[in-house]
mmCIF file of C-alpha atoms in Angstrom:
data_model
loop_
_atom_site.group_PDB
_atom_site.id
_atom_site.type_symbol
_atom_site.label_atom_id
_atom_site.label_comp_id
_atom_site.label_asym_id
_atom_site.label_seq_id
_atom_site.Cartn_x
_atom_site.Cartn_y
_atom_site.Cartn_z
ATOM 1 C CA MET W 1402 105.639 119.575 93.427
ATOM 2 C CA LEU W 1403 104.506 122.368 95.863
ATOM 3 C CA LYS W 1404 100.787 122.579 93.992
ATOM 4 C CA LEU W 1405 100.656 118.998 94.364
ATOM 5 C CA MET W 1406 101.215 118.748 98.009
ATOM 6 C CA LYS W 1407 98.928 121.860 98.554
ATOM 7 C CA TYR W 1408 96.087 119.864 96.566
ATOM 8 C CA GLU W 1409 96.649 116.878 98.547
ATOM 9 C CA PHE W 1410 96.507 118.889 101.924
ATOM 10 C CA ARG W 1411 93.434 120.538 100.517
ATOM 11 C CA LYS W 1412 91.252 117.123 100.002
ATOM 12 C CA THR W 1413 92.144 115.892 103.518
ATOM 13 C CA MET W 1414 91.692 119.299 105.414
ATOM 14 C CA PHE W 1415 88.664 118.598 106.701
ATOM 15 C CA SER W 1416 89.241 115.814 108.680
ATOM 16 C CA LYS W 1417 92.232 117.416 109.993
ATOM 17 C CA LEU W 1418 89.913 120.240 111.188
ATOM 18 C CA VAL W 1419 87.568 117.955 112.922
ATOM 19 C CA LEU W 1420 90.399 116.436 114.716
ATOM 20 C CA LEU W 1421 91.513 120.108 115.808
ATOM 21 C CA VAL W 1422 87.793 121.048 116.946
ATOM 22 C CA VAL W 1423 87.358 117.886 118.991
ATOM 23 C CA THR W 1424 90.849 118.244 120.504
ATOM 24 C CA GLY W 1425 90.187 121.818 121.379
ATOM 25 C CA LEU W 1426 86.673 120.310 122.996
ATOM 26 C CA ALA W 1427 88.966 118.097 125.116
ATOM 27 C CA GLU W 1428 91.622 120.438 125.918
ATOM 28 C CA ILE W 1429 88.699 122.897 127.733
ATOM 29 C CA LEU W 1430 87.752 119.863 129.488
ATOM 30 C CA PHE W 1431 90.989 119.256 131.076
ATOM 31 C CA LEU W 1432 91.918 123.022 131.577
ATOM 32 C CA THR W 1433 88.372 123.338 133.201
ATOM 33 C CA GLY W 1434 89.008 120.289 135.782
ATOM 34 C CA VAL W 1435 92.109 121.546 136.492
ATOM 35 C CA PHE W 1436 91.417 125.108 137.765
ATOM 36 C CA LEU W 1437 87.850 124.313 138.955
ATOM 37 C CA GLU W 1438 89.202 121.117 140.654
ATOM 38 C CA TRP W 1439 86.808 118.855 138.899
ATOM 39 C CA ASP W 1440 87.902 115.367 138.663
ATOM 40 C CA LYS W 1441 85.543 114.261 136.047
ATOM 41 C CA GLY W 1442 85.965 116.925 133.606
ATOM 42 C CA LEU W 1443 90.061 116.410 134.274
ATOM 43 C CA ALA W 1444 89.999 112.531 133.643
ATOM 44 C CA ILE W 1445 87.486 112.832 130.728
ATOM 45 C CA GLY W 1446 89.836 115.782 129.508
ATOM 46 C CA MET W 1447 93.067 113.533 129.535
ATOM 47 C CA VAL W 1448 91.451 110.478 127.915
ATOM 48 C CA GLY W 1449 90.435 112.676 125.137
ATOM 49 C CA LEU W 1450 93.629 114.188 124.797
ATOM 50 C CA LEU W 1451 94.937 110.821 124.305
ATOM 51 C CA LEU W 1452 92.380 109.241 122.163
ATOM 52 C CA CYS W 1453 92.852 112.370 119.892
ATOM 53 C CA THR W 1454 96.896 111.898 119.676
ATOM 54 C CA VAL W 1455 96.412 107.947 118.742
ATOM 55 C CA ILE W 1456 93.439 107.904 116.498
ATOM 56 C CA GLY W 1457 94.122 111.494 114.812
ATOM 57 C CA ILE W 1458 97.479 110.247 113.986
ATOM 58 C CA PHE W 1459 96.429 106.747 113.102
ATOM 59 C CA TYR W 1460 93.762 108.330 110.642
ATOM 60 C CA ILE W 1461 95.998 110.775 109.220
ATOM 61 C CA GLY W 1462 98.049 107.984 107.886
ATOM 62 C CA LEU W 1463 94.713 105.837 107.007
ATOM 63 C CA GLU W 1464 93.175 108.632 105.176
ATOM 64 C CA SER W 1465 95.847 109.229 102.855
ATOM 65 C CA LEU W 1466 95.923 105.339 101.777
ATOM 66 C CA ILE W 1467 92.061 105.621 101.230
ATOM 67 C CA VAL W 1468 92.278 108.806 99.151
ATOM 68 C CA PHE W 1469 95.508 107.195 96.999
ATOM 69 C CA HIS W 1470 93.174 103.972 96.668
ATOM 70 C CA ARG W 1471 90.411 106.489 95.183
ATOM 71 C CA ASP W 1472 92.769 108.294 93.150
ATOM 72 C CA LEU W 1473 94.076 104.924 91.427
ATOM 73 C CA ASN W 1474 90.573 103.509 91.272
ATOM 74 C CA THR W 1475 88.060 106.262 90.431
ATOM 75 C CA LYS W 1476 87.484 108.816 87.649
ATOM 76 C CA GLN W 1477 89.141 111.470 90.339
ATOM 77 C CA SER W 1478 92.531 110.180 89.357
ATOM 78 C CA TYR W 1479 92.171 111.763 85.709
ATOM 79 C CA MET W 1480 92.952 115.423 86.491
ATOM 80 C CA LEU W 1481 95.899 114.056 88.738
ATOM 81 C CA PHE W 1482 97.468 112.249 86.644
ATOM 82 C CA LEU W 1483 97.001 114.530 83.449
ATOM 83 C CA THR W 1484 98.949 117.191 85.174
ATOM 84 C CA PRO W 1485 102.631 117.491 83.825
ATOM 85 C CA ARG W 1486 104.203 115.466 86.213
ATOM 86 C CA ASN W 1487 105.436 111.929 86.311
ATOM 87 C CA SER W 1488 104.497 109.256 88.881
ATOM 88 C CA TYR W 1489 107.462 109.982 91.066
ATOM 89 C CA GLN W 1490 106.244 113.227 91.512
ATOM 90 C CA VAL W 1491 102.690 112.413 92.266
ATOM 91 C CA LEU W 1492 103.211 110.070 94.802
ATOM 92 C CA GLY W 1493 106.074 111.812 96.104
ATOM 93 C CA SER W 1494 103.362 114.649 97.079
ATOM 94 C CA LYS W 1495 101.422 112.574 98.709
ATOM 95 C CA ILE W 1496 104.053 110.941 100.751
ATOM 96 C CA LEU W 1497 105.593 114.029 101.465
ATOM 97 C CA GLU W 1498 102.168 115.866 102.756
ATOM 98 C CA ASN W 1499 101.299 112.885 104.565
ATOM 99 C CA GLY W 1500 104.697 112.751 106.593
ATOM 100 C CA ILE W 1501 104.721 116.172 106.979
ATOM 101 C CA SER W 1502 101.091 116.136 108.188
ATOM 102 C CA ILE W 1503 101.972 113.165 110.736
ATOM 103 C CA PHE W 1504 105.036 114.958 112.146
ATOM 104 C CA LEU W 1505 103.061 118.332 112.450
ATOM 105 C CA ALA W 1506 100.179 116.588 114.262
ATOM 106 C CA GLY W 1507 103.066 114.859 116.616
ATOM 107 C CA ALA W 1508 104.954 117.379 117.268
ATOM 108 C CA PHE W 1509 101.196 119.445 118.104
ATOM 109 C CA PHE W 1510 100.252 116.845 120.615
ATOM 110 C CA ALA W 1511 103.527 116.590 122.349
ATOM 111 C CA VAL W 1512 103.974 120.552 122.509
ATOM 112 C CA LEU W 1513 100.450 120.451 124.093
ATOM 113 C CA ALA W 1514 100.876 117.559 126.319
ATOM 114 C CA ALA W 1515 103.832 119.126 127.652
ATOM 115 C CA VAL W 1516 102.107 122.364 127.865
ATOM 116 C CA ASP W 1517 99.211 120.821 130.073
ATOM 117 C CA VAL W 1518 101.264 118.760 132.248
ATOM 118 C CA THR W 1519 103.190 121.869 133.245
ATOM 119 C CA VAL W 1520 99.948 123.624 133.713
ATOM 120 C CA ALA W 1521 98.275 120.911 135.632
ATOM 121 C CA VAL W 1522 102.018 120.226 137.900
ATOM 122 C CA LEU W 1523 102.004 124.503 138.743
ATOM 123 C CA TYR W 1524 98.239 124.757 139.489
ATOM 124 C CA ILE W 1525 98.028 121.120 141.486
ATOM 125 C CA GLY W 1526 101.024 121.954 143.529
ATOM 126 C CA GLY W 1527 103.614 119.573 142.357
ATOM 127 C CA LEU W 1528 104.624 116.728 140.213
ATOM 128 C CA GLN W 1529 104.201 114.328 142.759
ATOM 129 C CA GLU W 1530 100.744 115.709 143.820
ATOM 130 C CA PHE W 1531 99.786 115.487 140.225
ATOM 131 C CA LEU W 1532 100.589 111.781 140.082
ATOM 132 C CA ASP W 1533 98.772 110.815 143.147
ATOM 133 C CA LEU W 1534 95.822 113.090 141.627
ATOM 134 C CA LEU W 1535 96.054 110.588 138.611
ATOM 135 C CA LYS W 1536 95.984 107.430 141.157
ATOM 136 C CA GLN W 1537 92.918 108.935 142.675
ATOM 137 C CA LEU W 1538 91.222 109.237 139.017
ATOM 138 C CA SER W 1539 92.157 105.383 138.734
ATOM 139 C CA PHE W 1540 95.142 105.737 136.254
ATOM 140 C CA THR W 1541 97.779 102.976 136.979
ATOM 141 C CA TRP W 1542 100.896 103.738 137.904
ATOM 142 C CA ASP W 1543 102.260 100.480 139.305
ATOM 143 C CA VAL W 1544 105.697 101.100 137.140
ATOM 144 C CA GLU W 1545 108.294 103.320 138.628
ATOM 145 C CA ILE W 1546 109.092 105.924 135.713
ATOM 146 C CA ASN W 1547 112.628 106.431 135.231
ATOM 147 C CA ILE W 1548 112.743 107.433 131.508
ATOM 148 C CA SER W 1549 114.181 110.706 130.645
ATOM 149 C CA ARG W 1550 112.132 113.549 128.626
ATOM 150 C CA VAL W 1551 114.925 113.140 125.922
ATOM 151 C CA GLU W 1552 113.979 109.216 125.511
ATOM 152 C CA ILE W 1553 110.160 109.638 125.714
ATOM 153 C CA LEU W 1554 110.531 112.554 122.919
ATOM 154 C CA MET W 1555 112.881 109.967 120.851
ATOM 155 C CA ALA W 1556 110.556 106.994 121.273
ATOM 156 C CA PHE W 1557 107.569 109.153 120.095
ATOM 157 C CA LEU W 1558 109.489 110.152 117.081
ATOM 158 C CA SER W 1559 110.678 106.859 116.178
ATOM 159 C CA SER W 1560 106.929 105.561 116.716
ATOM 160 C CA LEU W 1561 105.665 108.354 114.045
ATOM 161 C CA ALA W 1562 108.655 107.369 111.345
ATOM 162 C CA SER W 1563 107.670 103.433 111.924
ATOM 163 C CA TRP W 1564 103.725 104.787 111.242
ATOM 164 C CA LEU W 1565 104.945 106.608 107.948
ATOM 165 C CA MET W 1566 106.962 103.540 106.842
ATOM 166 C CA MET W 1567 103.528 101.392 107.178
ATOM 167 C CA ILE W 1568 101.782 103.922 105.134
ATOM 168 C CA VAL W 1569 104.404 104.109 102.440
ATOM 169 C CA THR W 1570 104.199 100.284 102.270
ATOM 170 C CA GLY W 1571 100.478 100.635 102.193
ATOM 171 C CA TYR W 1572 101.209 102.797 99.203
ATOM 172 C CA LEU W 1573 103.128 100.052 97.509
ATOM 173 C CA ALA W 1574 100.415 97.481 98.157
ATOM 174 C CA ILE W 1575 97.568 100.061 96.536
ATOM 175 C CA VAL W 1576 100.257 100.343 93.584
ATOM 176 C CA LEU W 1577 100.458 96.450 93.268
ATOM 177 C CA SER W 1578 96.552 95.746 93.464
ATOM 178 C CA ALA W 1579 96.064 98.486 90.584
ATOM 179 C CA THR W 1580 98.912 97.462 88.397
ATOM 180 C CA VAL W 1581 100.432 94.400 88.246
ATOM 181 C CA LEU W 1582 97.131 92.341 89.989
ATOM 182 C CA ALA W 1583 94.562 94.430 88.294
ATOM 183 C CA GLY W 1584 91.736 92.391 87.009
ATOM 184 C CA LYS W 1585 93.111 89.263 88.728
ATOM 185 C CA ARG W 1586 90.913 87.340 91.244
ATOM 186 C CA PHE W 1587 91.452 88.025 94.761
ATOM 187 C CA SER W 1588 93.583 91.149 94.048
ATOM 188 C CA GLY W 1589 92.524 93.320 96.762
ATOM 189 C CA PHE W 1590 93.616 90.032 99.307
ATOM 190 C CA VAL W 1591 96.526 89.597 97.592
ATOM 191 C CA SER W 1592 97.947 92.921 98.235
ATOM 192 C CA PHE W 1593 96.871 93.012 101.668
ATOM 193 C CA LEU W 1594 98.835 89.823 101.985
ATOM 194 C CA LEU W 1595 101.865 91.418 100.511
ATOM 195 C CA TYR W 1596 101.477 94.497 102.814
ATOM 196 C CA ILE W 1597 101.199 92.370 106.171
ATOM 197 C CA ALA W 1598 104.301 90.654 104.513
ATOM 198 C CA LEU W 1599 106.311 93.482 103.889
ATOM 199 C CA THR W 1600 105.480 95.446 107.153
ATOM 200 C CA TRP W 1601 106.294 92.589 109.250
ATOM 201 C CA VAL W 1602 109.720 91.646 107.328
ATOM 202 C CA SER W 1603 110.530 95.845 107.682
ATOM 203 C CA GLY W 1604 109.393 95.757 111.477
ATOM 204 C CA MET W 1605 111.488 92.740 112.160
ATOM 205 C CA ALA W 1606 114.437 94.482 110.334
ATOM 206 C CA LEU W 1607 114.050 97.570 112.722
ATOM 207 C CA ASP W 1608 113.675 94.891 115.482
ATOM 208 C CA ARG W 1609 117.227 93.651 114.796
ATOM 209 C CA ILE W 1610 118.783 96.901 115.070
ATOM 210 C CA PRO W 1611 121.709 96.344 117.778
ATOM 211 C CA SER W 1612 120.882 98.033 121.343
ATOM 212 C CA PHE W 1613 123.628 100.348 122.541
ATOM 213 C CA ASP W 1614 124.020 101.642 125.976
ATOM 214 C CA ASN W 1615 123.138 105.268 124.159
ATOM 215 C CA VAL W 1616 119.422 105.026 124.113
ATOM 216 C CA THR W 1617 119.314 107.953 122.107
ATOM 217 C CA LEU W 1618 121.672 106.370 119.320
ATOM 218 C CA LYS W 1619 119.197 103.148 119.214
ATOM 219 C CA PHE W 1620 116.208 105.754 118.554
ATOM 220 C CA TRP W 1621 118.144 107.524 115.660
ATOM 221 C CA LEU W 1622 119.068 104.418 113.954
ATOM 222 C CA VAL W 1623 115.496 103.020 114.134
ATOM 223 C CA ILE W 1624 114.168 106.553 112.468
ATOM 224 C CA ALA W 1625 116.707 106.105 110.016
ATOM 225 C CA GLY W 1626 115.931 102.901 108.944
ATOM 226 C CA ALA W 1627 112.023 103.638 108.998
ATOM 227 C CA PHE W 1628 112.721 106.596 106.437
ATOM 228 C CA ALA W 1629 115.229 104.165 104.322
ATOM 229 C CA VAL W 1630 112.582 101.831 104.239
ATOM 230 C CA SER W 1631 109.800 103.986 103.320
ATOM 231 C CA THR W 1632 112.711 105.490 100.793
ATOM 232 C CA VAL W 1633 112.808 102.038 99.079
ATOM 233 C CA MET W 1634 109.089 101.719 99.139
ATOM 234 C CA TYR W 1635 108.726 104.751 97.469
ATOM 235 C CA ALA W 1636 111.089 104.209 94.587
ATOM 236 C CA VAL W 1637 109.576 100.782 93.988
ATOM 237 C CA SER W 1638 106.100 102.087 93.874
ATOM 238 C CA GLY W 1639 107.226 104.972 91.525
ATOM 239 C CA TRP W 1640 108.904 102.465 89.010
ATOM 240 C CA ILE W 1641 105.867 100.229 88.924
ATOM 241 C CA MET W 1642 103.456 103.314 88.413
ATOM 242 C CA GLU W 1643 105.450 104.614 85.707
ATOM 243 C CA ARG W 1644 105.608 101.181 83.499
ATOM 244 C CA LYS W 1645 102.481 99.621 84.707
ATOM 245 C CA LEU W 1646 99.262 102.160 85.501
ATOM 246 C CA SER W 1647 97.175 102.917 83.154
ATOM 247 C CA VAL W 1648 94.235 105.500 84.148
#
């Protein structure tokens, strides 16, 4: 399994390196803006870091789906599926590698954001001064911030878990397109509709998790629910691959 995960990581390593380089450039702009009091550089750096976080984590998941689709529909899949591993192990290695990559990227950007805010606050002279500077840079802060750091962290983690759930659901849609719907007219479109439907149902199920006075507990339940749905999607996908997949 570890060898399979290493193989999957190598296939997506280039895009991760590109993301790291672009993030580094945005970070340089941000720090230059802070230390040299260069407002434009500070603004561009902050926007760049935000885009790297959102687009980067989004693309890590999307690229995994693209690679999996290619594995099932091109000759490059032969080497992968001829290894002495069953479909559950092959699929599991892809999901684990992607899940680890998503959460490591999330942890990296969260730590980077915490460090950047700390540096900016200390250098500029305080949190209020930092917020005032953001207002001057045309950032809108009309809503009073009453969210604790723990709640922000939990919301971020639940977003990552929900995104992983959507990716695993995408794996199931790709498997259906390559097996049950293979050769049928509009198979790609039908599998996409199934993906939308499954994602919508899963999202509705998570939304129905009851609210509690303890917000942290609510987030933990959402995360657990997302992982539970991901496990079911993985099991169904592996079962179909074992019985229907022909490469």
